[in-house]
Coordinates of C-alpha atoms and ligand atoms in Angstrom, one line a residue:
X1 CA 7.5 -3.3 24.9
X2 CA 7.2 -2.6 21.5
X3 CA 10.6 -2.4 19.4
X4 CA 10.1 1.0 17.7
X5 CA 14.1 0.5 16.6
X6 CA 11.7 -1.7 13.7
X7 CA 11.0 1.7 12.0
X8 CA 13.3 3.1 9.5
X9 CA 14.3 6.8 8.3
X10 CA 15.3 5.5 4.9
X11 CA 14.6 2.6 2.4
X12 CA 18.3 1.4 3.1
X13 CA 17.7 1.0 6.3
X14 CA 14.6 -0.2 6.0
X15 CA 16.3 -3.0 3.8
X16 CA 19.3 -3.9 5.9
X17 CA 16.5 -3.9 8.7
X18 CA 14.5 -6.5 7.1
X19 CA 17.1 -8.5 5.7
X20 CA 18.7 -8.8 9.0
X21 CA 16.0 -10.2 10.5
X22 CA 14.6 -12.8 8.0
X23 CA 18.5 -14.1 8.0
X24 CA 18.2 -14.2 11.7
X25 CA 15.0 -15.8 11.6
X26 CA 16.2 -18.8 9.0
X27 CA 14.3 -17.2 6.1
X28 CA 15.4 -17.5 2.4
X29 CA 15.9 -14.5 0.7
X30 CA 15.0 -13.9 -3.1
X31 CA 15.5 -10.1 -4.3
X32 CA 14.7 -8.7 -7.8
X33 CA 16.5 -5.4 -8.3
X34 CA 15.0 -2.7 -10.4
X35 CA 17.3 -2.3 -13.2
X36 CA 17.3 1.3 -14.0
X37 CA 16.0 3.6 -11.3
X38 CA 18.2 4.4 -8.0
X39 CA 17.0 6.2 -4.6
X40 CA 17.9 9.3 -3.2
X41 CA 21.1 8.6 -2.2
X42 CA 22.3 6.7 -5.3
X43 CA 21.2 3.2 -3.4
X44 CA 19.7 0.4 -5.8
X45 CA 16.1 -0.8 -5.3
X46 CA 14.7 -4.0 -4.7
X47 CA 11.2 -5.8 -4.1
X48 CA 13.0 -8.6 -1.9
X49 CA 11.0 -11.8 -0.5
X50 CA 11.6 -13.6 2.7
X51 CA 10.1 -17.2 2.5
X52 CA 10.2 -18.7 6.1
X53 CA 9.4 -22.3 6.6
X54 CA 9.1 -24.9 4.0
X55 CA 9.6 -24.0 0.5
X56 CA 7.0 -27.0 -0.6
X57 CA 4.3 -25.9 2.1
X58 CA 0.6 -26.2 0.5
X59 CA -0.5 -23.4 3.1
X60 CA 1.4 -19.5 2.8
X61 CA 0.3 -16.8 4.2
X62 CA 1.2 -13.7 2.3
X63 CA 2.1 -10.3 3.8
X64 CA 3.2 -7.3 1.7
X65 CA 4.6 -4.0 2.4
X66 CA 4.6 -0.8 0.3
X67 CA 2.8 -0.9 -2.5
X68 CA 2.2 2.6 -1.9
X69 CA 5.8 3.2 -1.7
X70 CA 6.2 5.4 1.4
X71 CA 3.2 3.4 3.5
X72 CA 6.1 0.8 3.1
X73 CA 8.1 2.1 6.4
X74 CA 5.2 0.7 9.3
X75 CA 4.4 -2.1 6.8
X76 CA 8.1 -2.8 6.7
X77 CA 8.5 -2.4 10.9
X78 CA 5.7 -4.7 11.4
X79 CA 7.5 -7.4 9.3
X80 CA 11.0 -6.9 10.7
X81 CA 9.5 -7.2 14.4
X82 CA 7.1 -10.1 13.6
X83 CA 10.1 -11.8 11.9
X84 CA 12.2 -10.7 15.4
X85 CA 9.7 -12.4 17.0
X86 CA 10.9 -15.6 17.0
X87 CA 8.2 -16.9 14.9
X88 CA 6.8 -20.8 15.2
X89 CA 5.0 -21.9 12.4
X90 CA 2.0 -24.9 11.8
X91 CA 2.8 -27.8 10.0
X92 CA 2.9 -27.4 6.0
X93 CA 2.6 -23.7 6.7
X94 CA 5.2 -20.7 5.2
X95 CA 4.9 -17.1 5.7
X96 CA 6.3 -15.3 3.1
X97 CA 6.8 -11.3 3.3
X98 CA 7.1 -9.0 0.2
X99 CA 9.3 -6.3 1.1
X100 CA 9.0 -2.8 -0.4
X101 CA 6.1 -3.9 -3.9
X102 CA 7.5 -0.3 -5.0
X103 CA 10.8 0.3 -3.9
X104 CA 11.2 3.5 -5.9
X105 CA 8.4 5.2 -3.8
X106 CA 9.5 4.1 -0.4
X107 CA 12.9 5.1 -1.5
X108 CA 12.0 8.5 -2.3
X109 CA 9.0 9.0 -0.2
X110 CA 5.8 9.1 -2.3
X111 CA 3.2 6.7 -2.7
X112 CA 3.7 6.2 -6.7
X113 CA 6.0 4.9 -9.1
X114 CA 8.7 6.8 -11.0
X115 CA 6.1 7.3 -13.8
X116 CA 3.8 8.9 -11.5
X117 CA 1.9 5.8 -11.2
X118 CA -0.2 4.2 -8.6
X119 CA 0.5 0.5 -8.3
X120 CA -2.4 0.0 -7.1
X121 CA -4.1 1.3 -10.2
X122 CA -1.3 -0.7 -12.2
X123 CA -2.6 -3.9 -12.9
X124 CA -4.7 -3.8 -15.8
X125 CA -4.5 -5.3 -19.2
X126 CA -2.3 -2.4 -20.8
X127 CA -3.3 -4.8 -24.3
X128 CA -7.1 -3.2 -24.0
X129 CA -8.4 -0.2 -24.1
X130 CA -7.7 1.5 -20.5
X131 CA -10.3 2.5 -18.0
X132 CA -12.2 5.6 -18.5
X133 CA -12.9 8.0 -16.0
X134 CA -14.6 10.5 -16.6
X135 CA -15.5 12.4 -13.4
X136 CA -12.2 12.7 -12.8
X137 CA -11.4 13.9 -16.3
X138 CA -14.3 16.7 -14.9
X139 CA -11.9 17.5 -11.1
X140 CA -8.6 17.4 -13.1
X141 CA -8.5 20.9 -13.6
X142 CA -9.2 22.1 -10.7
X143 CA -6.7 19.7 -8.8
X144 CA -4.0 20.3 -11.3
X145 CA -3.5 23.9 -9.6
X146 CA 0.2 25.6 -9.9
X147 CA 0.7 27.6 -6.9
X148 CA 0.5 25.9 -4.0
X149 CA -1.1 27.9 -0.9
X150 CA -4.7 28.2 1.3
X151 CA -6.8 29.3 -1.2
X152 CA -5.8 27.1 -3.7
X153 CA -5.9 24.1 -1.6
X154 CA -9.4 25.7 -0.4
X155 CA -10.1 26.1 -4.2
X156 CA -9.6 22.5 -4.7
X157 CA -12.1 21.2 -2.2
X158 CA -15.0 23.7 -2.4
X159 CA -14.7 22.2 -6.3
X160 CA -14.7 18.7 -4.8
X161 CA -17.4 19.5 -2.5
X162 CA -19.8 20.5 -5.8
X163 CA -19.3 17.3 -7.6
X164 CA -20.0 15.4 -4.8
X165 CA -22.9 17.5 -4.0
X166 CA -23.8 17.2 -7.6
X167 CA -23.0 13.0 -8.5
X168 CA -23.3 11.6 -4.8
X169 CA -20.6 10.2 -2.7
X170 CA -20.0 7.0 -4.8
X171 CA -19.6 8.4 -7.8
X172 CA -17.4 11.2 -6.4
X173 CA -15.3 8.2 -4.8
X174 CA -14.6 6.5 -8.2
X175 CA -13.4 9.9 -10.0
X176 CA -11.1 11.2 -6.9
X177 CA -9.0 7.6 -6.1
X178 CA -11.2 4.7 -8.3
X179 CA -7.6 5.1 -10.2
X180 CA -7.7 7.3 -13.9
X181 CA -5.7 6.6 -16.8
X182 CA -6.1 9.5 -18.9
X183 CA -3.7 12.2 -16.7
X184 CA -0.1 11.4 -16.3
X185 CA 0.5 14.8 -13.9
X186 CA -2.6 13.6 -12.1
X187 CA -2.9 11.9 -8.9
X188 CA -4.7 8.5 -8.7
X189 CA -3.0 7.6 -11.9
X190 CA -2.8 4.0 -12.7
X191 CA -0.2 4.6 -15.7
X192 CA -0.1 3.8 -19.4
X193 CA 1.8 0.3 -19.5
X194 CA 3.1 -2.2 -16.7
X195 CA 5.3 0.0 -14.0
X196 CA 8.3 -2.2 -13.0
X197 CA 7.4 -2.8 -9.7
X198 CA 4.2 -4.8 -11.1
X199 CA 6.4 -7.0 -13.2
X200 CA 8.8 -7.7 -10.3
X201 CA 5.7 -8.6 -8.6
X202 CA 4.0 -10.8 -11.0
X203 CA 7.4 -12.5 -11.3
X204 CA 7.9 -13.0 -7.3
X205 CA 4.5 -14.6 -7.1
X206 CA 4.8 -17.1 -9.6
X207 CA 8.1 -17.9 -8.7
X208 CA 7.2 -18.8 -4.7
X209 CA 4.0 -19.7 -4.7
X210 CA 2.5 -21.7 -7.5
X211 CA 3.1 -24.9 -6.2
X212 CA 1.0 -23.7 -3.0
X213 CA -2.3 -24.5 -2.7
X214 CA -4.1 -22.4 0.4
X215 CA -2.5 -19.0 -0.1
X216 CA -3.7 -15.8 1.6
X217 CA -1.9 -12.2 0.7
X218 CA -2.7 -9.8 3.1
X219 CA -1.2 -6.1 1.7
X220 CA -0.4 -3.4 4.3
X221 CA -1.1 0.4 4.1
X222 CA -1.4 3.4 5.8
X223 CA -3.8 6.3 5.5
X224 CA -7.2 5.1 6.1
X225 CA -9.1 4.5 9.8
X226 CA -9.0 6.2 12.8
X227 CA -5.7 7.3 14.5
X228 CA -3.4 4.5 15.7
X229 CA -6.0 1.9 14.7
X230 CA -6.1 -0.6 11.8
X231 CA -8.9 -1.2 9.6
X232 CA -9.7 -3.8 7.3
X233 CA -11.0 -3.9 3.8
X234 CA -11.8 -7.2 2.1
X235 CA -12.8 -7.1 -1.6
X236 CA -14.0 -10.7 -2.0
X237 CA -17.9 -10.7 -2.6
X238 CA -20.7 -10.9 0.0
X239 CA -21.0 -15.2 0.3
X240 CA -18.0 -15.9 -1.1
X241 CA -15.9 -18.4 0.9
X242 CA -12.8 -16.1 0.5
X243 CA -14.9 -13.9 2.7
X244 CA -15.9 -16.2 5.0
X245 CA -12.5 -17.1 5.2
X246 CA -11.5 -13.4 6.3
X247 CA -14.3 -13.0 8.8
X248 CA -13.3 -16.5 10.7
X249 CA -9.5 -15.6 10.7
X250 CA -10.0 -11.6 12.1
X251 CA -13.6 -11.8 13.4
X252 CA -16.4 -9.8 12.0
X253 CA -14.3 -6.2 11.4
X254 CA -12.5 -8.3 8.5
X255 CA -15.8 -7.6 6.6
X256 CA -17.8 -5.2 7.5
X257 CA -15.5 -2.2 7.1
X258 CA -15.6 -1.0 10.9
X259 CA -13.6 2.2 11.2
X260 CA -13.4 3.1 7.7
X261 CA -13.7 6.7 7.5
X262 CA -14.0 6.9 4.3
X263 CA -18.4 7.3 3.5
X264 CA -18.4 5.4 0.1
X265 CA -15.3 3.4 -0.6
X266 CA -14.2 3.9 -4.7
X267 CA -14.8 0.7 -7.5
X268 CA -10.9 0.3 -7.8
X269 CA -9.2 -0.5 -10.7
X270 CA -5.9 -2.8 -11.3
X271 CA -5.6 -3.4 -7.7
X272 CA -2.6 -5.7 -6.6
X273 CA -4.7 -8.1 -4.7
X274 CA -7.0 -8.7 -7.4
X275 CA -4.2 -9.2 -10.1
X276 CA -2.6 -11.6 -7.1
X277 CA -5.5 -13.7 -7.1
X278 CA -5.8 -14.1 -10.8
X279 CA -2.1 -15.3 -11.0
X280 CA -3.1 -18.6 -8.6
X281 CA -6.1 -20.2 -9.9
X282 CA -4.9 -23.3 -8.8
X283 CA -4.9 -22.1 -5.6
X284 CA -7.4 -21.1 -2.6
X285 CA -6.7 -17.1 -2.4
X286 CA -7.8 -15.4 0.6
X287 CA -6.8 -11.3 0.3
X288 CA -7.1 -9.1 2.8
X289 CA -6.0 -4.9 2.9
X290 CA -4.9 -4.2 6.0
X291 CA -4.9 -0.2 6.4
X292 CA -3.4 1.6 9.6
X293 CA -5.4 5.0 10.0
X294 CA -3.5 8.2 10.0
X295 CA -5.0 11.2 9.9
X296 CA -8.6 12.4 8.9
X297 CA -10.3 11.7 5.2
X298 CA -9.8 15.8 4.6
X299 CA -6.0 15.7 5.5
X300 CA -5.6 12.7 3.2
X301 CA -7.2 14.0 0.3
X302 CA -5.3 17.4 0.9
X303 CA -1.6 15.0 0.8
X304 CA -2.7 13.5 -2.4
X305 CA -2.4 17.0 -3.7
X306 CA 0.3 18.1 -2.4
X307 CA 2.1 15.0 -3.8
X308 CA 0.8 16.0 -7.0
X309 CA 1.9 19.4 -6.3
X310 CA 5.4 18.4 -5.0
X311 CA 6.3 16.6 -8.0
X312 CA 4.7 18.7 -11.2
X313 CA 5.6 22.1 -9.5
X314 CA 7.5 22.0 -6.3
X315 CA 11.1 21.9 -8.2
X316 CA 9.9 25.8 -8.8
X317 CA 9.7 26.6 -5.0
X318 CA 11.8 24.3 -3.1
X319 CA 11.3 26.0 0.5
X320 CA 8.1 25.7 0.1
X321 CA 8.3 21.8 -1.3
X322 CA 10.2 20.8 1.7
X323 CA 7.5 22.4 4.0
X324 CA 5.2 20.2 2.0
X325 CA 6.6 17.5 1.8
X326 CA 7.5 17.3 5.9
X327 CA 3.4 17.5 5.9
X328 CA 2.8 14.7 3.3
X329 CA 5.5 12.3 4.7
X330 CA 3.8 12.5 8.6
X331 CA 0.2 11.7 6.5
X332 CA 1.6 8.5 5.8
X333 CA 4.5 7.7 8.2
X334 CA 3.2 9.8 11.6
X335 CA 6.7 9.4 13.8
X336 CA 4.4 9.6 17.3
X337 CA 5.8 6.8 19.0
X338 CA 2.3 5.8 20.2
X339 CA 1.6 5.1 16.8
X340 CA 4.4 3.3 16.0
X341 CA 3.8 1.2 18.9
X342 CA 0.4 0.6 17.6
X343 CA 1.6 -0.8 14.3
X344 CA 4.1 -3.1 16.3
X345 CA 1.4 -4.5 18.4
X346 CA -1.9 -4.5 16.4
X347 CA 0.3 -6.3 13.6
X348 CA 1.6 -8.8 15.4
X349 CA -2.3 -9.9 16.2
X350 CA -3.4 -9.9 12.8
X351 CA -0.5 -11.3 11.5
X352 CA -0.3 -14.4 14.2
X353 CA -4.3 -14.4 13.6
X354 CA -3.8 -15.0 9.7
X355 CA -1.0 -18.0 10.2
X356 CA -3.3 -19.3 12.7
X357 CA -6.2 -19.3 9.8
X358 CA -4.6 -20.1 7.2
X359 CA -2.9 -23.7 8.9
X360 CA -6.4 -24.7 10.4
X361 CA -8.6 -23.9 7.1
Ligands
LIG1 ZN1 -2.1 2.9 0.2

């Protein structure tokens, strides 16, 4: 029987549950506090790191939650439930959980950071010219609606469809959600500087993983895939040993995009898994993104537009903004017990398989 009590309604509640579960499991904890920002109730914000097993282990399996803020609620529940399952670790293996990688977004129930930045597009080299995304530049005026109503949203989708017809699915995905660095009030904005959450993540990786020889990183998300099912996104190149490891640990579905509802995946800029691997050149790194499916792709695209509207236009119409917010939150953090049960059951299994895989490799 899955423990739905692992799910939380606020960041503070999720953090407390995570920290308590980590302590009870015998994990060591480290916390990185945001020096300026707070949650909506004035609560302090942290990236919390739990280390279960020997700090000197040469094999480390890492699970991250909340790269996309609000998506951290189910990720946090998966981490807490796994810690409460009396885990027994193989020899020379540690399990490290990064809790709330974007705590501001987690607390404020949005995917982005305090600067409207998608943390998973923010890990680029800001000393070099920013990546261009001319497709997004073309789409932005249509996306940036002032009033939220069904006619306006339909107008956005008409523009997106026209772009897709002219340029194809891949160009559409690159433009829409590959990441853009030109419109701070747009969607999938990668930022103009490294976010605090980016620097905190880097500090945590350096502190806790620099000695490991074999490291795996599983980053938990929601919003891609069928309802109540998880899908894997593996970005290791075809034919690489890392891709072969992912297949050995989680099966063919780890690499064949089974269940992925995007017609074409974008080429993403500045992802956290790429930064993770680049920071650990001494280690053999295996990384994977796991998404829990929620709503159909078009509803998730609508949610992206809703987030932008709420932030930049919503304050003029708080009543409507509250309604849009409920729809937005349900898209990334469904309340249905069957969905939450599926998250706990499936996450226990794929975390266990990853831990077994890295210890045997
Ligand atoms: Zn995500």
